[in-house]
Amino acid sequence: MISQSRRTLLAAMGAAPLSLALGAAPLRAQTVGEAALANPGPLPEQAFGPADAKVKVIEYASITCHHCLNFHLTTWPQIKAKYVDPGKIRFVMREFPTNALAAGGFMLARCAPQDRWYSTIDLLYRSSETWAHAPDPVAELKRVMRQVGMTNEAFEACLSNQKLLDDVNTVARGGAAAGVTGTPTFFFSGGRKEQGALTLERFSAIVDPMLS
């Protein structure tokens, strides 16, 4: 979670490359109250699957987290095909930036048209090994965002949007209040918490009993 103003955000993003990996933490499970998760925060909820699905899963992730990248590229497509597309679960993605670059990436995705939010997030994840470790990450991010039609002027305006930065931080603070201490962290219906890049097998072991 990044607590800073737009003035320091760009400076932090343009600094020397940050340490982006969180370290491989073992999977942990615990139960928390759903009340801490009920309020999505000030940003529109980014959700997949029917609103009335029997099971709801909330993921808190950081766009520069290696474990989040691994989940996004390997497990998420399998979960989407097996559970989301058939309407069995509702899967929600929420921002939990762990550094200034992640905060900036999430802001840029939010500045894209709503119908291109996911494709932008997907692009940022897939290109993160390049822009997150670049000598000039801001310049590299500009190049990436041009692929989705964002001009340099729109790029600068987005990262100068103090309210948007505050809103991203508010979402992250909600996650912290619910018990998020690392990314990715998942919450399942009933308040069960799982931390770490879940495999499909682990995910299914949790969700299938809830669906039966």
JSON list of N, CA and C in Angstrom, two decimals, residues 15-80:
[
{"chain": "A", "resi": 15, "resn": "ALA", "atom": "N", "xyz": [12.50, 6.77, -9.81]},
{"chain": "A", "resi": 15, "resn": "ALA", "atom": "CA", "xyz": [13.73, 6.49, -9.07]},
{"chain": "A", "resi": 15, "resn": "ALA", "atom": "C", "xyz": [14.36, 5.21, -9.56]},
{"chain": "A", "resi": 16, "resn": "ALA", "atom": "N", "xyz": [15.46, 4.83, -8.95]},
{"chain": "A", "resi": 16, "resn": "ALA", "atom": "CA", "xyz": [16.14, 3.58, -9.30]},
{"chain": "A", "resi": 16, "resn": "ALA", "atom": "C", "xyz": [15.17, 2.42, -9.10]},
{"chain": "A", "resi": 17, "resn": "PRO", "atom": "N", "xyz": [15.32, 1.34, -9.87]},
{"chain": "A", "resi": 17, "resn": "PRO", "atom": "CA", "xyz": [14.40, 0.21, -9.77]},
{"chain": "A", "resi": 17, "resn": "PRO", "atom": "C", "xyz": [14.22, -0.27, -8.34]},
{"chain": "A", "resi": 18, "resn": "LEU", "atom": "N", "xyz": [12.98, -0.53, -7.98]},
{"chain": "A", "resi": 18, "resn": "LEU", "atom": "CA", "xyz": [12.65, -0.95, -6.63]},
{"chain": "A", "resi": 18, "resn": "LEU", "atom": "C", "xyz": [12.77, -2.46, -6.51]},
{"chain": "A", "resi": 19, "resn": "SER", "atom": "N", "xyz": [12.81, -2.95, -5.29]},
{"chain": "A", "resi": 19, "resn": "SER", "atom": "CA", "xyz": [12.75, -4.39, -5.06]},
{"chain": "A", "resi": 19, "resn": "SER", "atom": "C", "xyz": [11.29, -4.80, -5.17]},
{"chain": "A", "resi": 20, "resn": "LEU", "atom": "N", "xyz": [10.98, -5.57, -6.21]},
{"chain": "A", "resi": 20, "resn": "LEU", "atom": "CA", "xyz": [9.58, -5.82, -6.53]},
{"chain": "A", "resi": 20, "resn": "LEU", "atom": "C", "xyz": [9.05, -7.14, -5.99]},
{"chain": "A", "resi": 21, "resn": "ALA", "atom": "N", "xyz": [9.92, -8.11, -5.74]},
{"chain": "A", "resi": 21, "resn": "ALA", "atom": "CA", "xyz": [9.44, -9.41, -5.27]},
{"chain": "A", "resi": 21, "resn": "ALA", "atom": "C", "xyz": [9.14, -9.35, -3.78]},
{"chain": "A", "resi": 22, "resn": "LEU", "atom": "N", "xyz": [8.05, -9.99, -3.36]},
{"chain": "A", "resi": 22, "resn": "LEU", "atom": "CA", "xyz": [7.68, -9.99, -1.96]},
{"chain": "A", "resi": 22, "resn": "LEU", "atom": "C", "xyz": [8.32, -11.13, -1.19]},
{"chain": "A", "resi": 23, "resn": "GLY", "atom": "N", "xyz": [8.92, -12.06, -1.89]},
{"chain": "A", "resi": 23, "resn": "GLY", "atom": "CA", "xyz": [9.46, -13.23, -1.22]},
{"chain": "A", "resi": 23, "resn": "GLY", "atom": "C", "xyz": [8.41, -14.33, -1.19]},
{"chain": "A", "resi": 24, "resn": "ALA", "atom": "N", "xyz": [8.83, -15.53, -1.35]},
{"chain": "A", "resi": 24, "resn": "ALA", "atom": "CA", "xyz": [7.88, -16.64, -1.44]},
{"chain": "A", "resi": 24, "resn": "ALA", "atom": "C", "xyz": [7.38, -17.00, -0.05]},
{"chain": "A", "resi": 25, "resn": "ALA", "atom": "N", "xyz": [6.15, -16.58, 0.23]},
{"chain": "A", "resi": 25, "resn": "ALA", "atom": "CA", "xyz": [5.54, -16.89, 1.51]},
{"chain": "A", "resi": 25, "resn": "ALA", "atom": "C", "xyz": [4.73, -18.17, 1.39]},
{"chain": "A", "resi": 26, "resn": "PRO", "atom": "N", "xyz": [4.71, -18.99, 2.42]},
{"chain": "A", "resi": 26, "resn": "PRO", "atom": "CA", "xyz": [3.89, -20.20, 2.36]},
{"chain": "A", "resi": 26, "resn": "PRO", "atom": "C", "xyz": [2.41, -19.84, 2.34]},
{"chain": "A", "resi": 27, "resn": "LEU", "atom": "N", "xyz": [1.60, -20.69, 1.74]},
{"chain": "A", "resi": 27, "resn": "LEU", "atom": "CA", "xyz": [0.16, -20.47, 1.74]},
{"chain": "A", "resi": 27, "resn": "LEU", "atom": "C", "xyz": [-0.35, -20.53, 3.17]},
{"chain": "A", "resi": 28, "resn": "ARG", "atom": "N", "xyz": [-1.23, -19.54, 3.49]},
{"chain": "A", "resi": 28, "resn": "ARG", "atom": "CA", "xyz": [-1.80, -19.52, 4.82]},
{"chain": "A", "resi": 28, "resn": "ARG", "atom": "C", "xyz": [-3.31, -19.36, 4.69]},
{"chain": "A", "resi": 29, "resn": "ALA", "atom": "N", "xyz": [-4.03, -19.92, 5.61]},
{"chain": "A", "resi": 29, "resn": "ALA", "atom": "CA", "xyz": [-5.49, -19.80, 5.60]},
{"chain": "A", "resi": 29, "resn": "ALA", "atom": "C", "xyz": [-5.97, -19.34, 6.97]},
{"chain": "A", "resi": 30, "resn": "GLN", "atom": "N", "xyz": [-7.00, -18.48, 6.97]},
{"chain": "A", "resi": 30, "resn": "GLN", "atom": "CA", "xyz": [-7.64, -18.08, 8.20]},
{"chain": "A", "resi": 30, "resn": "GLN", "atom": "C", "xyz": [-9.00, -17.52, 7.83]},
{"chain": "A", "resi": 31, "resn": "THR", "atom": "N", "xyz": [-9.83, -17.33, 8.83]},
{"chain": "A", "resi": 31, "resn": "THR", "atom": "CA", "xyz": [-11.17, -16.81, 8.58]},
{"chain": "A", "resi": 31, "resn": "THR", "atom": "C", "xyz": [-11.28, -15.41, 9.13]},
{"chain": "A", "resi": 32, "resn": "VAL", "atom": "N", "xyz": [-11.91, -14.51, 8.37]},
{"chain": "A", "resi": 32, "resn": "VAL", "atom": "CA", "xyz": [-12.14, -13.14, 8.82]},
{"chain": "A", "resi": 32, "resn": "VAL", "atom": "C", "xyz": [-13.60, -12.82, 8.60]},
{"chain": "A", "resi": 33, "resn": "GLY", "atom": "N", "xyz": [-14.08, -11.78, 9.28]},
{"chain": "A", "resi": 33, "resn": "GLY", "atom": "CA", "xyz": [-15.45, -11.35, 9.11]},
{"chain": "A", "resi": 33, "resn": "GLY", "atom": "C", "xyz": [-15.65, -10.71, 7.74]},
{"chain": "A", "resi": 34, "resn": "GLU", "atom": "N", "xyz": [-16.80, -10.99, 7.12]},
{"chain": "A", "resi": 34, "resn": "GLU", "atom": "CA", "xyz": [-17.08, -10.44, 5.80]},
{"chain": "A", "resi": 34, "resn": "GLU", "atom": "C", "xyz": [-17.33, -8.94, 5.85]},
{"chain": "A", "resi": 35, "resn": "ALA", "atom": "N", "xyz": [-17.64, -8.42, 7.03]},
{"chain": "A", "resi": 35, "resn": "ALA", "atom": "CA", "xyz": [-17.95, -6.99, 7.14]},
{"chain": "A", "resi": 35, "resn": "ALA", "atom": "C", "xyz": [-16.79, -6.14, 6.67]},
{"chain": "A", "resi": 36, "resn": "ALA", "atom": "N", "xyz": [-15.57, -6.58, 6.91]},
{"chain": "A", "resi": 36, "resn": "ALA", "atom": "CA", "xyz": [-14.39, -5.81, 6.51]},
{"chain": "A", "resi": 36, "resn": "ALA", "atom": "C", "xyz": [-14.22, -5.78, 5.00]},
{"chain": "A", "resi": 37, "resn": "LEU", "atom": "N", "xyz": [-14.89, -6.69, 4.30]},
{"chain": "A", "resi": 37, "resn": "LEU", "atom": "CA", "xyz": [-14.75, -6.78, 2.85]},
{"chain": "A", "resi": 37, "resn": "LEU", "atom": "C", "xyz": [-15.96, -6.23, 2.10]},
{"chain": "A", "resi": 38, "resn": "ALA", "atom": "N", "xyz": [-17.02, -5.91, 2.82]},
{"chain": "A", "resi": 38, "resn": "ALA", "atom": "CA", "xyz": [-18.28, -5.54, 2.18]},
{"chain": "A", "resi": 38, "resn": "ALA", "atom": "C", "xyz": [-18.19, -4.25, 1.40]},
{"chain": "A", "resi": 39, "resn": "ASN", "atom": "N", "xyz": [-17.40, -3.29, 1.87]},
{"chain": "A", "resi": 39, "resn": "ASN", "atom": "CA", "xyz": [-17.28, -2.00, 1.20]},
{"chain": "A", "resi": 39, "resn": "ASN", "atom": "C", "xyz": [-16.15, -2.05, 0.19]},
{"chain": "A", "resi": 40, "resn": "PRO", "atom": "N", "xyz": [-16.45, -1.99, -1.12]},
{"chain": "A", "resi": 40, "resn": "PRO", "atom": "CA", "xyz": [-15.39, -2.08, -2.12]},
{"chain": "A", "resi": 40, "resn": "PRO", "atom": "C", "xyz": [-14.51, -0.85, -2.19]},
{"chain": "A", "resi": 41, "resn": "GLY", "atom": "N", "xyz": [-14.98, 0.27, -1.61]},
{"chain": "A", "resi": 41, "resn": "GLY", "atom": "CA", "xyz": [-14.21, 1.50, -1.69]},
{"chain": "A", "resi": 41, "resn": "GLY", "atom": "C", "xyz": [-14.78, 2.43, -2.74]},
{"chain": "A", "resi": 42, "resn": "PRO", "atom": "N", "xyz": [-14.08, 3.51, -3.05]},
{"chain": "A", "resi": 42, "resn": "PRO", "atom": "CA", "xyz": [-14.63, 4.54, -3.93]},
{"chain": "A", "resi": 42, "resn": "PRO", "atom": "C", "xyz": [-14.54, 4.23, -5.42]},
{"chain": "A", "resi": 43, "resn": "LEU", "atom": "N", "xyz": [-13.80, 3.20, -5.81]},
{"chain": "A", "resi": 43, "resn": "LEU", "atom": "CA", "xyz": [-13.64, 2.88, -7.22]},
{"chain": "A", "resi": 43, "resn": "LEU", "atom": "C", "xyz": [-14.66, 1.83, -7.66]},
{"chain": "A", "resi": 44, "resn": "PRO", "atom": "N", "xyz": [-15.10, 1.88, -8.91]},
{"chain": "A", "resi": 44, "resn": "PRO", "atom": "CA", "xyz": [-16.03, 0.85, -9.40]},
{"chain": "A", "resi": 44, "resn": "PRO", "atom": "C", "xyz": [-15.42, -0.54, -9.25]},
{"chain": "A", "resi": 45, "resn": "GLU", "atom": "N", "xyz": [-16.24, -1.46, -8.79]},
{"chain": "A", "resi": 45, "resn": "GLU", "atom": "CA", "xyz": [-15.76, -2.82, -8.58]},
{"chain": "A", "resi": 45, "resn": "GLU", "atom": "C", "xyz": [-15.46, -3.49, -9.93]},
{"chain": "A", "resi": 46, "resn": "GLN", "atom": "N", "xyz": [-14.29, -4.11, -10.03]},
{"chain": "A", "resi": 46, "resn": "GLN", "atom": "CA", "xyz": [-13.92, -4.85, -11.23]},
{"chain": "A", "resi": 46, "resn": "GLN", "atom": "C", "xyz": [-14.20, -6.32, -10.96]},
{"chain": "A", "resi": 47, "resn": "ALA", "atom": "N", "xyz": [-15.32, -6.80, -11.49]},
{"chain": "A", "resi": 47, "resn": "ALA", "atom": "CA", "xyz": [-15.79, -8.14, -11.15]},
{"chain": "A", "resi": 47, "resn": "ALA", "atom": "C", "xyz": [-16.10, -8.94, -12.39]},
{"chain": "A", "resi": 48, "resn": "PHE", "atom": "N", "xyz": [-15.98, -10.25, -12.26]},
{"chain": "A", "resi": 48, "resn": "PHE", "atom": "CA", "xyz": [-16.25, -11.21, -13.33]},
{"chain": "A", "resi": 48, "resn": "PHE", "atom": "C", "xyz": [-17.19, -12.26, -12.79]},
{"chain": "A", "resi": 49, "resn": "GLY", "atom": "N", "xyz": [-18.23, -12.57, -13.55]},
{"chain": "A", "resi": 49, "resn": "GLY", "atom": "CA", "xyz": [-19.20, -13.56, -13.11]},
{"chain": "A", "resi": 49, "resn": "GLY", "atom": "C", "xyz": [-20.45, -12.88, -12.58]},
{"chain": "A", "resi": 50, "resn": "PRO", "atom": "N", "xyz": [-21.54, -13.64, -12.43]},
{"chain": "A", "resi": 50, "resn": "PRO", "atom": "CA", "xyz": [-22.82, -13.07, -12.02]},
{"chain": "A", "resi": 50, "resn": "PRO", "atom": "C", "xyz": [-22.81, -12.54, -10.60]},
{"chain": "A", "resi": 51, "resn": "ALA", "atom": "N", "xyz": [-23.54, -11.45, -10.39]},
{"chain": "A", "resi": 51, "resn": "ALA", "atom": "CA", "xyz": [-23.61, -10.83, -9.07]},
{"chain": "A", "resi": 51, "resn": "ALA", "atom": "C", "xyz": [-24.26, -11.75, -8.04]},
{"chain": "A", "resi": 52, "resn": "ASP", "atom": "N", "xyz": [-25.13, -12.65, -8.50]},
{"chain": "A", "resi": 52, "resn": "ASP", "atom": "CA", "xyz": [-25.83, -13.53, -7.57]},
{"chain": "A", "resi": 52, "resn": "ASP", "atom": "C", "xyz": [-25.20, -14.92, -7.48]},
{"chain": "A", "resi": 53, "resn": "ALA", "atom": "N", "xyz": [-23.95, -15.04, -7.90]},
{"chain": "A", "resi": 53, "resn": "ALA", "atom": "CA", "xyz": [-23.27, -16.33, -7.82]},
{"chain": "A", "resi": 53, "resn": "ALA", "atom": "C", "xyz": [-23.20, -16.81, -6.37]},
{"chain": "A", "resi": 54, "resn": "LYS", "atom": "N", "xyz": [-23.23, -18.10, -6.18]},
{"chain": "A", "resi": 54, "resn": "LYS", "atom": "CA", "xyz": [-23.24, -18.68, -4.84]},
{"chain": "A", "resi": 54, "resn": "LYS", "atom": "C", "xyz": [-21.96, -18.36, -4.07]},
{"chain": "A", "resi": 55, "resn": "VAL", "atom": "N", "xyz": [-20.86, -18.32, -4.78]},
{"chain": "A", "resi": 55, "resn": "VAL", "atom": "CA", "xyz": [-19.56, -18.09, -4.15]},
{"chain": "A", "resi": 55, "resn": "VAL", "atom": "C", "xyz": [-18.94, -16.82, -4.72]},
{"chain": "A", "resi": 56, "resn": "LYS", "atom": "N", "xyz": [-18.39, -15.99, -3.84]},
{"chain": "A", "resi": 56, "resn": "LYS", "atom": "CA", "xyz": [-17.69, -14.77, -4.24]},
{"chain": "A", "resi": 56, "resn": "LYS", "atom": "C", "xyz": [-16.24, -14.87, -3.77]},
{"chain": "A", "resi": 57, "resn": "VAL", "atom": "N", "xyz": [-15.34, -14.50, -4.66]},
{"chain": "A", "resi": 57, "resn": "VAL", "atom": "CA", "xyz": [-13.91, -14.50, -4.34]},
{"chain": "A", "resi": 57, "resn": "VAL", "atom": "C", "xyz": [-13.36, -13.11, -4.62]},
{"chain": "A", "resi": 58, "resn": "ILE", "atom": "N", "xyz": [-12.62, -12.56, -3.66]},
{"chain": "A", "resi": 58, "resn": "ILE", "atom": "CA", "xyz": [-12.00, -11.25, -3.81]},
{"chain": "A", "resi": 58, "resn": "ILE", "atom": "C", "xyz": [-10.49, -11.42, -3.78]},
{"chain": "A", "resi": 59, "resn": "GLU", "atom": "N", "xyz": [-9.83, -10.92, -4.80]},
{"chain": "A", "resi": 59, "resn": "GLU", "atom": "CA", "xyz": [-8.37, -10.96, -4.86]},
{"chain": "A", "resi": 59, "resn": "GLU", "atom": "C", "xyz": [-7.81, -9.56, -4.64]},
{"chain": "A", "resi": 60, "resn": "TYR", "atom": "N", "xyz": [-6.88, -9.43, -3.72]},
{"chain": "A", "resi": 60, "resn": "TYR", "atom": "CA", "xyz": [-6.09, -8.20, -3.57]},
{"chain": "A", "resi": 60, "resn": "TYR", "atom": "C", "xyz": [-4.71, -8.49, -4.15]},
{"chain": "A", "resi": 61, "resn": "ALA", "atom": "N", "xyz": [-4.29, -7.68, -5.12]},
{"chain": "A", "resi": 61, "resn": "ALA", "atom": "CA", "xyz": [-3.05, -7.95, -5.83]},
{"chain": "A", "resi": 61, "resn": "ALA", "atom": "C", "xyz": [-2.27, -6.67, -6.06]},
{"chain": "A", "resi": 62, "resn": "SER", "atom": "N", "xyz": [-1.00, -6.83, -6.35]},
{"chain": "A", "resi": 62, "resn": "SER", "atom": "CA", "xyz": [-0.13, -5.72, -6.74]},
{"chain": "A", "resi": 62, "resn": "SER", "atom": "C", "xyz": [0.41, -6.00, -8.13]},
{"chain": "A", "resi": 63, "resn": "ILE", "atom": "N", "xyz": [0.35, -5.01, -8.99]},
{"chain": "A", "resi": 63, "resn": "ILE", "atom": "CA", "xyz": [0.68, -5.20, -10.41]},
{"chain": "A", "resi": 63, "resn": "ILE", "atom": "C", "xyz": [2.16, -5.52, -10.62]},
{"chain": "A", "resi": 64, "resn": "THR", "atom": "N", "xyz": [3.00, -5.25, -9.62]},
{"chain": "A", "resi": 64, "resn": "THR", "atom": "CA", "xyz": [4.42, -5.56, -9.74]},
{"chain": "A", "resi": 64, "resn": "THR", "atom": "C", "xyz": [4.85, -6.77, -8.91]},
{"chain": "A", "resi": 65, "resn": "CYS", "atom": "N", "xyz": [3.88, -7.49, -8.37]},
{"chain": "A", "resi": 65, "resn": "CYS", "atom": "CA", "xyz": [4.16, -8.66, -7.53]},
{"chain": "A", "resi": 65, "resn": "CYS", "atom": "C", "xyz": [4.38, -9.88, -8.41]},
{"chain": "A", "resi": 66, "resn": "HIS", "atom": "N", "xyz": [5.50, -10.55, -8.23]},
{"chain": "A", "resi": 66, "resn": "HIS", "atom": "CA", "xyz": [5.82, -11.72, -9.04]},
{"chain": "A", "resi": 66, "resn": "HIS", "atom": "C", "xyz": [4.83, -12.86, -8.81]},
{"chain": "A", "resi": 67, "resn": "HIS", "atom": "N", "xyz": [4.38, -13.05, -7.59]},
{"chain": "A", "resi": 67, "resn": "HIS", "atom": "CA", "xyz": [3.42, -14.11, -7.30]},
{"chain": "A", "resi": 67, "resn": "HIS", "atom": "C", "xyz": [2.07, -13.78, -7.93]},
{"chain": "A", "resi": 68, "resn": "CYS", "atom": "N", "xyz": [1.70, -12.50, -7.94]},
{"chain": "A", "resi": 68, "resn": "CYS", "atom": "CA", "xyz": [0.46, -12.08, -8.60]},
{"chain": "A", "resi": 68, "resn": "CYS", "atom": "C", "xyz": [0.56, -12.32, -10.10]},
{"chain": "A", "resi": 69, "resn": "LEU", "atom": "N", "xyz": [1.71, -12.02, -10.67]},
{"chain": "A", "resi": 69, "resn": "LEU", "atom": "CA", "xyz": [1.93, -12.26, -12.10]},
{"chain": "A", "resi": 69, "resn": "LEU", "atom": "C", "xyz": [1.79, -13.74, -12.41]},
{"chain": "A", "resi": 70, "resn": "ASN", "atom": "N", "xyz": [2.37, -14.58, -11.58]},
{"chain": "A", "resi": 70, "resn": "ASN", "atom": "CA", "xyz": [2.28, -16.02, -11.79]},
{"chain": "A", "resi": 70, "resn": "ASN", "atom": "C", "xyz": [0.83, -16.50, -11.74]},
{"chain": "A", "resi": 71, "resn": "PHE", "atom": "N", "xyz": [0.08, -16.00, -10.76]},
{"chain": "A", "resi": 71, "resn": "PHE", "atom": "CA", "xyz": [-1.34, -16.37, -10.66]},
{"chain": "A", "resi": 71, "resn": "PHE", "atom": "C", "xyz": [-2.10, -15.88, -11.88]},
{"chain": "A", "resi": 72, "resn": "HIS", "atom": "N", "xyz": [-1.86, -14.64, -12.29]},
{"chain": "A", "resi": 72, "resn": "HIS", "atom": "CA", "xyz": [-2.60, -14.06, -13.40]},
{"chain": "A", "resi": 72, "resn": "HIS", "atom": "C", "xyz": [-2.36, -14.83, -14.70]},
{"chain": "A", "resi": 73, "resn": "LEU", "atom": "N", "xyz": [-1.13, -15.25, -14.91]},
{"chain": "A", "resi": 73, "resn": "LEU", "atom": "CA", "xyz": [-0.78, -15.90, -16.18]},
{"chain": "A", "resi": 73, "resn": "LEU", "atom": "C", "xyz": [-1.14, -17.38, -16.20]},
{"chain": "A", "resi": 74, "resn": "THR", "atom": "N", "xyz": [-1.08, -18.04, -15.05]},
{"chain": "A", "resi": 74, "resn": "THR", "atom": "CA", "xyz": [-1.24, -19.49, -15.05]},
{"chain": "A", "resi": 74, "resn": "THR", "atom": "C", "xyz": [-2.58, -19.96, -14.48]},
{"chain": "A", "resi": 75, "resn": "THR", "atom": "N", "xyz": [-2.94, -19.47, -13.32]},
{"chain": "A", "resi": 75, "resn": "THR", "atom": "CA", "xyz": [-4.13, -19.99, -12.64]},
{"chain": "A", "resi": 75, "resn": "THR", "atom": "C", "xyz": [-5.41, -19.25, -13.01]},
{"chain": "A", "resi": 76, "resn": "TRP", "atom": "N", "xyz": [-5.34, -17.94, -13.11]},
{"chain": "A", "resi": 76, "resn": "TRP", "atom": "CA", "xyz": [-6.56, -17.17, -13.40]},
{"chain": "A", "resi": 76, "resn": "TRP", "atom": "C", "xyz": [-7.27, -17.63, -14.67]},
{"chain": "A", "resi": 77, "resn": "PRO", "atom": "N", "xyz": [-6.58, -17.87, -15.80]},
{"chain": "A", "resi": 77, "resn": "PRO", "atom": "CA", "xyz": [-7.31, -18.34, -16.99]},
{"chain": "A", "resi": 77, "resn": "PRO", "atom": "C", "xyz": [-8.05, -19.67, -16.74]},
{"chain": "A", "resi": 78, "resn": "GLN", "atom": "N", "xyz": [-7.46, -20.55, -15.93]},
{"chain": "A", "resi": 78, "resn": "GLN", "atom": "CA", "xyz": [-8.10, -21.83, -15.62]},
{"chain": "A", "resi": 78, "resn": "GLN", "atom": "C", "xyz": [-9.33, -21.61, -14.73]},
{"chain": "A", "resi": 79, "resn": "ILE", "atom": "N", "xyz": [-9.21, -20.72, -13.75]},
{"chain": "A", "resi": 79, "resn": "ILE", "atom": "CA", "xyz": [-10.34, -20.42, -12.87]},
{"chain": "A", "resi": 79, "resn": "ILE", "atom": "C", "xyz": [-11.47, -19.77, -13.67]},
{"chain": "A", "resi": 80, "resn": "LYS", "atom": "N", "xyz": [-11.11, -18.88, -14.55]},
{"chain": "A", "resi": 80, "resn": "LYS", "atom": "CA", "xyz": [-12.12, -18.20, -15.37]},
{"chain": "A", "resi": 80, "resn": "LYS", "atom": "C", "xyz": [-12.90, -19.21, -16.21]}
]
